[in-house]
Structure formats: C-alpha cells, structure tokens
Amino acid sequence: MKNILYTLLSLLLLASCAESVKDAKQENTQPRIYPDYLGVTIPVNIAPLCFSMDDEKALCVDAIVTDKHGHELHSQGEESVEFDIDDWHDLLNQNRGESLNITVSAKYEDGWHTYRPFSIQISKDSIDYGICYRLIEPGYEVWSKMGIYERDLSSFDERALIENTQFEGCVNCHSFNRGNPAEMSLHIRGPHGATLLRQDDGSVIAYNTKTDKTLGFCVYPYWHPSGRYIAYSTNSTSQLFHSAHPNRVEVFDTASDLQVYDVKTNQLILSPLLKKDDVYETYPVFSADGRSLYFCSAKALPEDSHKLDSLHYNLCRIDFDPATGKFGNRIDTIINAEALNKSISFPRPSYDGRFLCYTLSDYGQFSIWHHEADLYMLDLATGESRPMTQANSKDTESFHNWSTNSRWIVFSSRRDDGLFTRPYFCHVDSKCNVSKAFMLPQRNPRRFYQDRFLSFNVPDFIIAPTHFNGNKASQVINNKYRKDFVVR
Amino acid sequence: MKNLHFVFTLIFGLAVFLFFGLAYPHHLHYQEQYQLFLFDSTYVWDIIKLPGGFADLLGRFCTQFFLFSWIGSLIIGILLASIQLLTLRTVSWGRLYGLSFVPAFLLWYFLLDENALLGGIWAVLLTLLTSCIFDKFHDGLVRRVLLIVFIPILYWISGPVSILLLLLQAPNPKKTVKYYGVFAIFAALLVVLSLFIPVAPKSLWYGIHYYRYPATFPTLLWVAVLSVFILVLFTRCLLNWANASSRYIIHILSFVLIFLGMGFFLWKTSNFKAEKAMQYDFMASHQQWNRIIETINTEKPNNQIGVTVQNLALAMRGMLPDYMFQFNQNGMAGLLPDVQSDATSPIPTAEALYQLGMITVAQRTVFEAQEAIMDFQKSARCYKRLAETNLILGSYKVSRKYLMTLQKTMFYSDWANETLQLLDNEKALAKHPEYGRLRKMAYAKDFYFSDRVTPQMLEDLFLHNKSNRLAYDYLMASYLLTGDLENFANSVGWGEKLGYKTIPRHFQEALVLYWSLNHESNKMMSAQINPEVAQHFRQFVQFLNSPMASQEGLRQNYGGTYWYYYSTIKQ
C-alpha cells in the first residue's frame, strides 16, 4: 500500500517537474549532491542511487546515466531524482565490472546548470540480500518506540521484525550466523527480559541467560561458523554524561566477562582466563575457521573511578576447540592499542579469514558516542593495521560487519549530522583496497533522512529475508516461560 | 419539544465548554504538550494504518488546538454535545430523556484524566454517527449486507468501540441471538488482524490509542460506550411507559436530575491538584514569571512541580534570596529535583536547568522526558527546546532537523522559520537576548554528570561565568536548602560583584545563624547585617529557649525565615 502511495506521489512529482534541460549553463565542477555518490563503487544488485542537490535551493534536478554501450537512464524530480528500479537493475547488470557516467543538471532561479559528469563503478562482487538493524532515537537511558527491521538492499522495502509496541521493553543485539537468518539471536530487555534464539527449525525459544556463576545476562553475541556455539559477553554497564564535550555520553563497563554458549547442550562454557576481575573482556568474535576467539580487553578501573579516558581496550585472541568446546590456555595480544593511547571496539573478521575490521577511538568501548572513532583494517596474514581512509569521515564510524563474500562492509556513521547514525557501505578488494563509502539508498534520501529521527543501530548483513514472525515472538516474550542457561 | 432538547444540549455543551475553559484549561495544555501534530504524509500514514487510526488522527488534529485552552474547550464541548445528540437519536427516550446525557457525561469523566485521548471521543462519535445513518435504512438485505461491509471499515476508522454499531443495530430482541452471530465475524477479524499488526494483540480488543498508556484498559471510555447500549436496551424495554407522556416538565426534570447528579460527581472527581501543577508547568514553559509570582502569593504550592517552578520564577525575578523561605520548600527536590524517567516531572526541572545555562544537562533531561512519553508521541515543547539547546551548543545540523519538523506544524512553524535564520549565524546568535546569554553561561569545562544536579555543578557553572546571577542564587539556595552553612558562608561573598546593594535577607539570616552556631555572634554587628535581622534573630533564640517553644509556635512566629526552615531540616 505504501509503495503504491509512493509511486503515485513520485508520478505526481515527476509530472510537476517534467521539462527538458534548456539553455543550461555549463559548470566546470562536478555537482554537489546528497548523498555524496561521486566516485563510489557499488554492488551490481544495489537499489537505485536516488539523490538530491546538496544545497536545497534547486527547483528541479535532472540526471542522465550513461554507459559505454550506449544505454541511457534518465530521471528528473523536484526534490530528488528517482530511477526506475527495473531499468536501474538492467543497466547495472549490463555494466558489471564497468563504470557508469552520471550527468546532473539542476534548475535554480536563474535557470538550468549542467555539471561535469561523475562516474560510479559497478563491482563484479554482489552484496547480500539485505541488512538488519535496530531503529532507535540516539538517546541516553529511556527509549521510545523502537524495533528491529530488515531492509532489502536491491529495493527500498523495509519491514519490522519486531517492535516494542508488541511488548513492554526494548530489543537489542540482533545477531545472525554469517547473515543466515535461520540462526539468530536477539535480546529483550525490561520486564519481559529474555534472549530469543532461533535455530534451523524456525522455532523461537526464550532463554534466561543469567546464571549464578556469571556477571548477569548475556550481552554482545557472535555465532560460531558451525552454528553450534555463540560467544557472549556479560557486562555491568553504566552511563555518564558530558557537561561540555562534543561527545554527549560515555557508556562504560564496570565489569565484564566472556563465555561461550553451546547451543546443542544448552551449556555455558566458562574460562578463568576470560573472567578476570582486574580485566574487562568484551566484544567476542570467532575467527573465520572457528578455532580462535578474538575479543577486546582492558585493565579494569579501580572501583568508583571515573577516569574513563584511561580505559584502553586491546585486541586479544584465545584458542578455541570447536570439537570439545575448550579454550586454549594463553591469551595473545594482537593489537596493543593501549600503547598507542587508543582503544579498540567491534572486531569483525572477514569470513574468508583475510582481514579483521575494527573501530579505533581514543578510549572506552562504546565508540558510537565518540566523534573521533574510525574504522581500521588488520591484515591477518601480515599483522599490519591501517585506517580505512576512504571509508572514514571526520565524524563517528562505529559498528560494522562483512558481507558473506567478504567483499563489502556495512558500517554505521554519524557523518551526516553528527548525531543520527546512518548505514554506509564500502567495497574491499582482495588487496585490501577500500572504496569510498556510500550511504544506504533511499527513494528520496534527503526527505527520508530528514524525517527519520531514528538511528540505524548495529547494521548487519542478512543473506535472505528473515521471515521473523514478530507477533509469534511477542507471544513467546509475553509468556513467562524461560529456558535457563546451564553452566558446564 | 425538539427545540427544548436542543436548548438542553446547548446547556450541556456550554457547561463542558466553561468547565474546561475555566476549571481545567491546563489539562488541555498538558495534552497539547505531549503530541506533535505534523502536516506530513508519513506522519498521517503511520496513524491511519492502524485500527482506530482515523479517529486517532482527528483526535490529534483537534488536540493541537488545545494550545489555546478556550478553543480546546469549545472543541470538547461540541464533541460531547454531538455525542449526546446522536445518543438522543438512537431511541425514543420519552420520560427517560435525561438518560441520553449519561454517555456524554461519562465521556466527560473520561476526559478528566489527562491521559485520556480525544481519539477515543472521536471513535465514539463516528460510531454513533454511523449507527444513525444506518437507522435511515429499512431493515432488509441491503442494510444487512451494508452492515457486514461496514464492520471492518468502521473498525479501521474507529477501533474496537465500533462494536457499538453492532449492538445498536440489533433488529429486534427476538432476532438478537441470530443477529449476534455477527460478533463471531468481528472476533475472527481481530484474531486475524493480531497476526499482522505490530501491536500488543489485546490492544486490538480494547483500543490502540484511546488512552496514553498502551497497556491500560480505558475503563471509563468503555463504560460510556456500553452505557449507550444498556440505556437504549433499557429504554426499549420500557418504550410504552417512557413515551406515555410528553409533558415538558418530565423532560426538564429528568435532564435536571441527571445534569445535577452527574455534574456533582464530576466536580468531586476532578483532579484540581493536578490542574494546579499543570498550571505551574504551563506558566514556566511560557516564561510567565510575574504571573507565577502572583499565583504563589495567592496559594503557596506544595507539590514538587509547583515548588520547582516557584523557585525558578523567584530566581528569574531576582527574588529567590529574599523570599524563598516565605514559601514551601522541600530541599533540593524543590529546587532541582533528581531526573526521573517519566515524561512529566523532569520538564519543569529542565526549564530551570536551561535558564541556569546548564544546556547539556537540560538537553539530556528534555530528551529523556520526551522518550518517556508512554504512547511514543513526540512533544512540540520538547522539540523546541531540543532545537534551542542544539543551537546554543553549535550543533546546527541537529537543530535544523528539529526546526524543519516544527515547520510542519500549525502553531510552531513561524517560530521555526525565525529560528532557522540563526543557524550558522554566529553574530546573530551572540546578539540574541536568550541564546546569546545562555551560550556565555554554558559550561566550558567538561565533567561527568548523572541524574542529580549537585552544588558542585552549580559552583562550576557560576565560576565559569561570574555574571551568572541565577547560578549564584541557585548555588546559595542549594546550600541553604541542604543546611550546608559552612559552604554557604565560604561562598556567599562571591555575590559581591553581582549587583546586590545589600546582602539578601535570607542570606543575612543564614549568616547570623552560622555565626551564632560557630560562636561568632559578634560578627552580627557587621554593617552588612540589617539591625532588624540581628534583632529578629535574638528574639528567635530567646523564643527557642523559652518554655513556650514548639514547632507550631516557631512556624507562626518565624515561618518565613531561614531559621525556621533550618530548624525543620535539623529535627
């Protein structure tokens, strides 16, 4: 229904701004458009890159997309150009591995201006079906309406998996095994708190993950590639607010440990090496082969200390034997961020085992509230680490993950306005060349992102529609039954 | 008779209008404050895509006019009078004419609750209107088919109160059992819907947005809805008796009886305490400091919101150090209360934080309050304040986002357009009487804060900008309210350069008390202390040491002094 309305509206807009570009003044510069799609690399199956002029004074915007084979795609609109979705996909498929040229003209009060064309590169590497994210206002402790949503990357379709209108509480930490929605983990917080697990048979079970031998409820999840294990952290988290600082909030742990949950036996596997009182361990992730567990680790602050800028998390690793579910007896420090006076969060290894992408900020582990946070790439073969300059911006880059072919990264960034998080994508080739990032396409991106007062939280790839039944899940949530985690 | 009925309806509507206009205007302001009606297709779609959405949309549209309480009162008066007229048409009431006012009165009761939403009233009105339209059709296949078709349509327009249509359209009592089989269709419809609509399934049965708290059953609304059916059934049973006489006096009597009876209970159940608190909040939001002071002089506030606003108004007019203890105080909870996670209580606190120059603290407080609105609506007042705080802090892109949304409102768009001109305009902002001043006051030194404003935070604020008299007054007040005379005495001298011609009265009282407690009474002879204050204090000490000394005696003789307040907190 909404699609029909949008189509009708678009037709109406198109009708009101359908004119030929006449007597245009030829500009020597490339156009400034919103979102900035100039020179980006995109997957062949991405939704149309609709855009507006950046300055908002344009009365009409016109774009002609051409390829080397003589094909052409044209769109014109008052606020934004909007390419026909089928024609767009045809054009991209015909130009896989090649580039497209886009000529933009904009009508201002003094008439039409035509800008120098810019190009976009069509990668041979396709991107996964979609992304899944939480939509929530970028606030502090209280939440309003929020939920978990999925978005088809080849179109503009967005669907709610579950919203907090269906139960009392909040929902967070959605996680999939390599983007496979058949294996999924989700936390519910509030009076109906639970961890929902969905496995191959599609059933959703609500778990109580709190045990008397762990710190509390399980928090940050990561699936083992076999699907048998899920690594979780447990965190005692607090918040403090800045009185005069560009970063508004500090979210920090006062204690945190790691454990691995064995889905098959319903047992939590603990290790004394991963639950030290004088160390905060968090953000566990399995390596691509499932034989290592990477995580972030920092020296604990003295009790009641608020010297949060002295919290520096290193990237560490411990062996893990999937056959027995046993940890190794040694922790290796992979990147000593503390020595650089920096801090690492969200390590994410590529699924081909080549790279590990992480966020580097000045201190702490909740990098979304740190304007200085940037993405870095670790080459797991050479051990070399470098900033993802092409993807980074002056503002926050934080959560990220890989597509299942390990060629695309989706990440959250606050570069748009410094507060509201948007999903961006960049391409990473086999030599670790990172392309310029592009924003998640929308039908009328300026209007869409202006009207949406919600942050895209934890954007992660999914390989297919989740078919998650929020109503059935809410019945499970509202039911008092919880299956308890058992400590091995 | 028809004209007489019209006059009675007019009297009823007028009573509603006067009640909300004179006795309950701030409940209307409260309602308006917790929504943000936008002339925007996405906003409208998000409302009407849910069952009851059309009634909800009409309710929200009307609620935006509650900014002007007399217009709001007029709207409610017209709606309730219309419901009474529609109820009147459902059956021939005869001698029982007065009963036709009962549902409208019950809805009036419903609206006494600040969380009752106008969408519920619209839902009832639209359902009764539909029923009246159906009454025009003769019973037959067409009417029955139309009824079946209209069940889902009306459900989508009005929500579950549309069940009243089925109840009222029962052909006759003999056929009711068969007829009520239609309820099965209604129920099946809801069960199917619950599989697709992302709301708590039970709210499909009692209404998604008739009441601000989604998990709360709107009892009074449903009592009103069912009362229509029960009263109509009752009247149908007594149809011959009820219509045996058409004497005016019977109609007048039944009207007067219901009007006075229900009116009496309505007045008794009205929450005038809440109205008073809302009045203080309203005056603070409109920065009506003189009006607040006039109001507190008439009746001293004794609730947290009232005391917070009272202290802010006194401070804004430079009267806090001289007069604060002539009014009720309840420690820091009445000056800068701890921020709670609800939508109402933090708002006046945020107003004080904003005026003090604690912009980041105010921003966080307002944001959290808005997030806590139970039905997930947004607030025009909060959007304005968030636009302002981001503007003052230089986050122009974020400020712009709020302002551009306010441009889509009926009553805030002019303000938004004006404020948009200030974005990125440093010179204009510096010259702005409010934003320029607050920018200078805002913290420069970073520290962490949580839910509680501490004297240290006030001290940092003042020491950052020593012309911030409000911060100084609040800092001193915080010491006095917590009985921290040591810090008070050490800091009171900071006020010398703030333009005080003499030391304010309560500060003098606190100083002489402090000196007395520290055996430095000789300092009382200082030129800074008014001899009257010193003399009054000696009398206070004598009274304390006299056999007549009692708390009540203290209150009567020294109730407006800091000494009395100090004695209460040191008990």
Short mmCIF file of C-alpha atoms in Angstrom, two decimals, chain B residues 40-283:
data_model
loop_
_atom_site.label_atom_id
_atom_site.label_comp_id
_atom_site.label_asym_id
_atom_site.label_seq_id
_atom_site.Cartn_x
_atom_site.Cartn_y
_atom_site.Cartn_z
CA ASP B 40 3.10 15.34 6.74
CA SER B 41 2.06 12.30 4.73
CA THR B 42 4.35 9.86 6.58
CA TYR B 43 3.02 11.04 9.92
CA VAL B 44 -0.59 10.68 8.78
CA TRP B 45 0.05 7.27 7.23
CA ASP B 46 1.68 5.96 10.41
CA ILE B 47 -1.51 6.85 12.29
CA ILE B 48 -4.21 5.73 9.89
CA LYS B 49 -2.56 2.43 9.07
CA LEU B 50 -3.63 1.13 12.46
CA PRO B 51 -7.19 0.24 13.56
CA GLY B 52 -8.87 3.30 15.03
CA GLY B 53 -6.35 5.42 13.21
CA PHE B 54 -8.80 7.79 11.56
CA ALA B 55 -10.44 8.67 14.87
CA ASP B 56 -6.99 8.96 16.37
CA LEU B 57 -5.91 11.32 13.60
CA LEU B 58 -8.97 13.53 14.17
CA GLY B 59 -8.25 13.48 17.90
CA ARG B 60 -4.66 14.51 17.38
CA PHE B 61 -5.66 17.18 14.88
CA CYS B 62 -8.07 18.70 17.40
CA THR B 63 -5.61 18.36 20.28
CA GLN B 64 -3.13 20.70 18.60
CA PHE B 65 -5.69 23.48 19.17
CA PHE B 66 -5.51 22.81 22.92
CA LEU B 67 -2.56 25.19 22.94
CA PHE B 68 -5.37 27.75 23.22
CA SER B 69 -7.49 26.37 26.01
CA TRP B 70 -10.70 28.17 25.07
CA ILE B 71 -10.59 26.73 21.55
CA GLY B 72 -9.86 23.33 23.08
CA SER B 73 -12.82 23.72 25.43
CA LEU B 74 -15.04 24.65 22.51
CA ILE B 75 -13.94 21.56 20.59
CA ILE B 76 -14.64 19.26 23.53
CA GLY B 77 -17.97 20.99 24.16
CA ILE B 78 -19.03 20.47 20.55
CA LEU B 79 -17.87 16.85 20.50
CA LEU B 80 -19.64 15.86 23.71
CA ALA B 81 -22.80 17.77 22.77
CA SER B 82 -22.77 15.99 19.41
CA ILE B 83 -22.45 12.64 21.11
CA GLN B 84 -25.42 13.50 23.31
CA LEU B 85 -27.47 14.48 20.24
CA LEU B 86 -26.54 11.26 18.46
CA THR B 87 -27.39 9.24 21.56
CA LEU B 88 -30.73 11.03 21.66
CA ARG B 89 -31.48 9.82 18.14
CA THR B 90 -30.81 6.16 18.86
CA VAL B 91 -34.16 5.57 20.56
CA SER B 92 -37.31 7.40 21.61
CA TRP B 93 -36.33 8.26 25.19
CA GLY B 94 -39.62 9.92 26.25
CA ARG B 95 -39.74 10.34 30.03
CA LEU B 96 -36.20 8.93 30.24
CA TYR B 97 -34.83 11.80 28.15
CA GLY B 98 -32.28 12.70 30.81
CA LEU B 99 -30.57 9.33 30.34
CA SER B 100 -29.47 10.39 26.85
CA PHE B 101 -26.91 12.62 28.61
CA VAL B 102 -25.34 9.78 30.56
CA PRO B 103 -22.85 8.53 27.88
CA ALA B 104 -21.70 12.08 27.11
CA PHE B 105 -21.28 12.73 30.85
CA LEU B 106 -19.27 9.52 31.20
CA LEU B 107 -17.01 10.64 28.36
CA TRP B 108 -16.63 13.95 30.16
CA TYR B 109 -15.49 11.94 33.21
CA PHE B 110 -13.09 10.09 30.93
CA LEU B 111 -11.56 13.37 29.79
CA LEU B 112 -10.87 14.45 33.35
CA ASP B 113 -7.90 12.13 33.13
CA GLU B 114 -5.01 13.89 31.40
CA ASN B 115 -4.04 10.64 29.74
CA ALA B 116 -7.44 10.11 28.12
CA LEU B 117 -7.11 10.90 24.44
CA LEU B 118 -9.52 12.72 22.21
CA GLY B 119 -9.25 9.95 19.62
CA GLY B 120 -11.47 7.85 21.89
CA ILE B 121 -14.16 10.54 21.85
CA TRP B 122 -13.98 10.78 18.07
CA ALA B 123 -14.24 6.99 17.84
CA VAL B 124 -17.49 7.00 19.83
CA LEU B 125 -18.86 9.93 17.85
CA LEU B 126 -18.09 8.33 14.48
CA THR B 127 -19.63 5.05 15.58
CA LEU B 128 -22.84 6.71 16.77
CA LEU B 129 -22.96 8.74 13.58
CA THR B 130 -22.66 5.58 11.50
CA SER B 131 -25.39 3.96 13.56
CA CYS B 132 -27.66 6.95 12.99
CA ILE B 133 -27.03 6.70 9.25
CA PHE B 134 -27.93 3.01 9.35
CA ASP B 135 -31.14 3.90 11.15
CA LYS B 136 -32.22 5.67 7.95
CA PHE B 137 -32.22 2.37 6.07
CA HIS B 138 -35.14 -0.02 6.26
CA ASP B 139 -34.34 -3.48 7.53
CA GLY B 140 -33.60 -5.75 4.64
CA LEU B 141 -30.88 -7.46 2.69
CA VAL B 142 -29.20 -4.24 1.56
CA ARG B 143 -28.96 -2.96 5.07
CA ARG B 144 -27.61 -6.24 6.39
CA VAL B 145 -25.02 -6.50 3.62
CA LEU B 146 -24.00 -2.91 4.23
CA LEU B 147 -23.68 -3.66 7.91
CA ILE B 148 -21.39 -6.61 7.25
CA VAL B 149 -19.31 -4.44 4.91
CA PHE B 150 -19.16 -1.59 7.38
CA ILE B 151 -17.96 -3.70 10.31
CA PRO B 152 -14.32 -3.86 9.15
CA ILE B 153 -14.41 -0.34 7.71
CA LEU B 154 -15.68 1.20 10.91
CA TYR B 155 -13.31 -0.94 12.92
CA TRP B 156 -10.46 0.56 10.95
CA ILE B 157 -11.84 4.08 11.34
CA SER B 158 -12.84 4.00 14.99
CA GLY B 159 -11.23 0.93 16.51
CA PRO B 160 -12.96 -1.58 18.75
CA VAL B 161 -15.62 0.83 20.09
CA SER B 162 -17.19 0.28 16.67
CA ILE B 163 -18.73 -2.81 18.23
CA LEU B 164 -21.37 -0.37 19.45
CA LEU B 165 -22.67 -0.25 15.89
CA LEU B 166 -23.47 -3.96 16.04
CA LEU B 167 -25.06 -3.62 19.44
CA LEU B 168 -27.26 -0.72 18.41
CA GLN B 169 -28.27 -2.19 15.09
CA ALA B 170 -29.81 -5.34 16.55
CA PRO B 171 -33.07 -5.61 14.53
CA ASN B 172 -35.28 -6.58 17.44
CA PRO B 173 -34.87 -8.52 20.67
CA LYS B 174 -36.35 -11.71 19.19
CA LYS B 175 -33.73 -11.94 16.49
CA THR B 176 -30.85 -10.91 18.63
CA VAL B 177 -29.36 -14.37 19.20
CA LYS B 178 -29.10 -14.99 15.48
CA TYR B 179 -28.05 -11.46 14.83
CA TYR B 180 -25.28 -11.52 17.38
CA GLY B 181 -23.65 -14.26 15.34
CA VAL B 182 -22.14 -11.27 13.58
CA PHE B 183 -19.95 -10.89 16.65
CA ALA B 184 -18.16 -14.03 15.56
CA ILE B 185 -17.15 -12.19 12.39
CA PHE B 186 -15.94 -9.30 14.49
CA ALA B 187 -13.91 -11.58 16.74
CA ALA B 188 -12.47 -13.52 13.81
CA LEU B 189 -11.46 -10.25 12.24
CA LEU B 190 -9.49 -9.29 15.33
CA VAL B 191 -7.79 -12.66 15.62
CA VAL B 192 -6.67 -12.44 12.00
CA LEU B 193 -5.53 -8.87 12.46
CA SER B 194 -3.48 -9.75 15.51
CA LEU B 195 -1.30 -11.89 13.24
CA PHE B 196 -0.33 -8.95 11.09
CA ILE B 197 -0.45 -5.75 13.08
CA PRO B 198 2.61 -4.96 15.16
CA VAL B 199 0.84 -4.04 18.38
CA ALA B 200 0.06 -5.96 21.53
CA PRO B 201 -2.86 -8.25 20.50
CA LYS B 202 -5.02 -7.24 23.47
CA SER B 203 -4.95 -3.61 22.36
CA LEU B 204 -6.83 -4.65 19.21
CA TRP B 205 -9.69 -5.57 21.54
CA TYR B 206 -9.76 -2.52 23.78
CA GLY B 207 -8.22 0.19 21.61
CA ILE B 208 -4.71 1.01 20.47
CA HIS B 209 -4.78 4.70 21.15
CA TYR B 210 -7.77 5.72 23.22
CA TYR B 211 -5.50 6.17 26.21
CA ARG B 212 -1.91 7.34 26.54
CA TYR B 213 -0.73 4.22 28.38
CA PRO B 214 -0.86 1.39 25.81
CA ALA B 215 -1.20 -1.35 28.43
CA THR B 216 -4.03 0.38 30.33
CA PHE B 217 -7.62 -0.56 29.65
CA PRO B 218 -9.62 2.66 29.13
CA THR B 219 -12.36 1.67 31.55
CA LEU B 220 -14.40 4.86 31.56
CA LEU B 221 -14.47 5.07 27.79
CA TRP B 222 -15.84 1.55 27.59
CA VAL B 223 -18.33 2.22 30.37
CA ALA B 224 -19.55 5.17 28.30
CA VAL B 225 -19.73 3.04 25.15
CA LEU B 226 -21.59 0.20 26.82
CA SER B 227 -23.85 2.66 28.64
CA VAL B 228 -25.26 3.71 25.28
CA PHE B 229 -26.26 0.14 24.52
CA ILE B 230 -27.54 -0.64 28.02
CA LEU B 231 -29.57 2.56 28.26
CA VAL B 232 -31.02 2.06 24.80
CA LEU B 233 -31.94 -1.54 25.68
CA PHE B 234 -33.43 -0.37 28.95
CA THR B 235 -35.46 2.34 27.22
CA ARG B 236 -36.63 -0.08 24.53
CA CYS B 237 -37.89 -2.40 27.27
CA LEU B 238 -39.85 0.47 28.82
CA LEU B 239 -40.75 2.04 25.50
CA ASN B 240 -44.50 2.27 26.08
CA TRP B 241 -44.17 3.59 29.60
CA ALA B 242 -41.41 6.01 28.70
CA ASN B 243 -43.42 7.50 25.88
CA ALA B 244 -46.76 7.54 27.63
CA SER B 245 -46.42 11.19 28.48
CA SER B 246 -44.87 14.01 26.54
CA ARG B 247 -45.13 16.67 29.22
CA TYR B 248 -42.30 19.20 29.17
CA ILE B 249 -41.88 19.11 32.91
CA ILE B 250 -40.93 15.41 32.86
CA HIS B 251 -38.21 16.09 30.30
CA ILE B 252 -36.94 19.08 32.23
CA LEU B 253 -36.92 17.12 35.47
CA SER B 254 -35.08 14.15 34.01
CA PHE B 255 -32.49 16.49 32.46
CA VAL B 256 -32.02 18.47 35.68
CA LEU B 257 -31.73 15.30 37.72
CA ILE B 258 -29.03 13.78 35.51
CA PHE B 259 -27.27 17.11 34.98
CA LEU B 260 -27.02 17.95 38.67
CA GLY B 261 -26.32 14.39 39.80
CA MET B 262 -23.60 13.61 37.31
CA GLY B 263 -22.30 17.17 37.39
CA PHE B 264 -21.85 16.94 41.15
CA PHE B 265 -19.86 13.71 40.92
CA LEU B 266 -17.87 15.11 38.02
CA TRP B 267 -16.85 18.14 40.03
CA LYS B 268 -15.97 15.97 43.00
CA THR B 269 -13.79 13.63 40.94
CA SER B 270 -11.98 16.40 39.08
CA ASN B 271 -8.27 16.49 39.84
CA PHE B 272 -7.69 20.14 40.65
CA LYS B 273 -4.37 19.37 42.32
CA ALA B 274 -3.05 18.08 39.04
CA GLU B 275 -4.56 21.11 37.31
CA LYS B 276 -2.58 23.38 39.61
CA ALA B 277 0.67 21.54 38.94
CA MET B 278 -0.03 21.73 35.21
CA GLN B 279 -0.70 25.44 35.56
CA TYR B 280 2.73 25.98 37.08
CA ASP B 281 4.35 23.95 34.35
CA PHE B 282 2.44 25.88 31.68
CA MET B 283 3.46 29.23 33.13
#
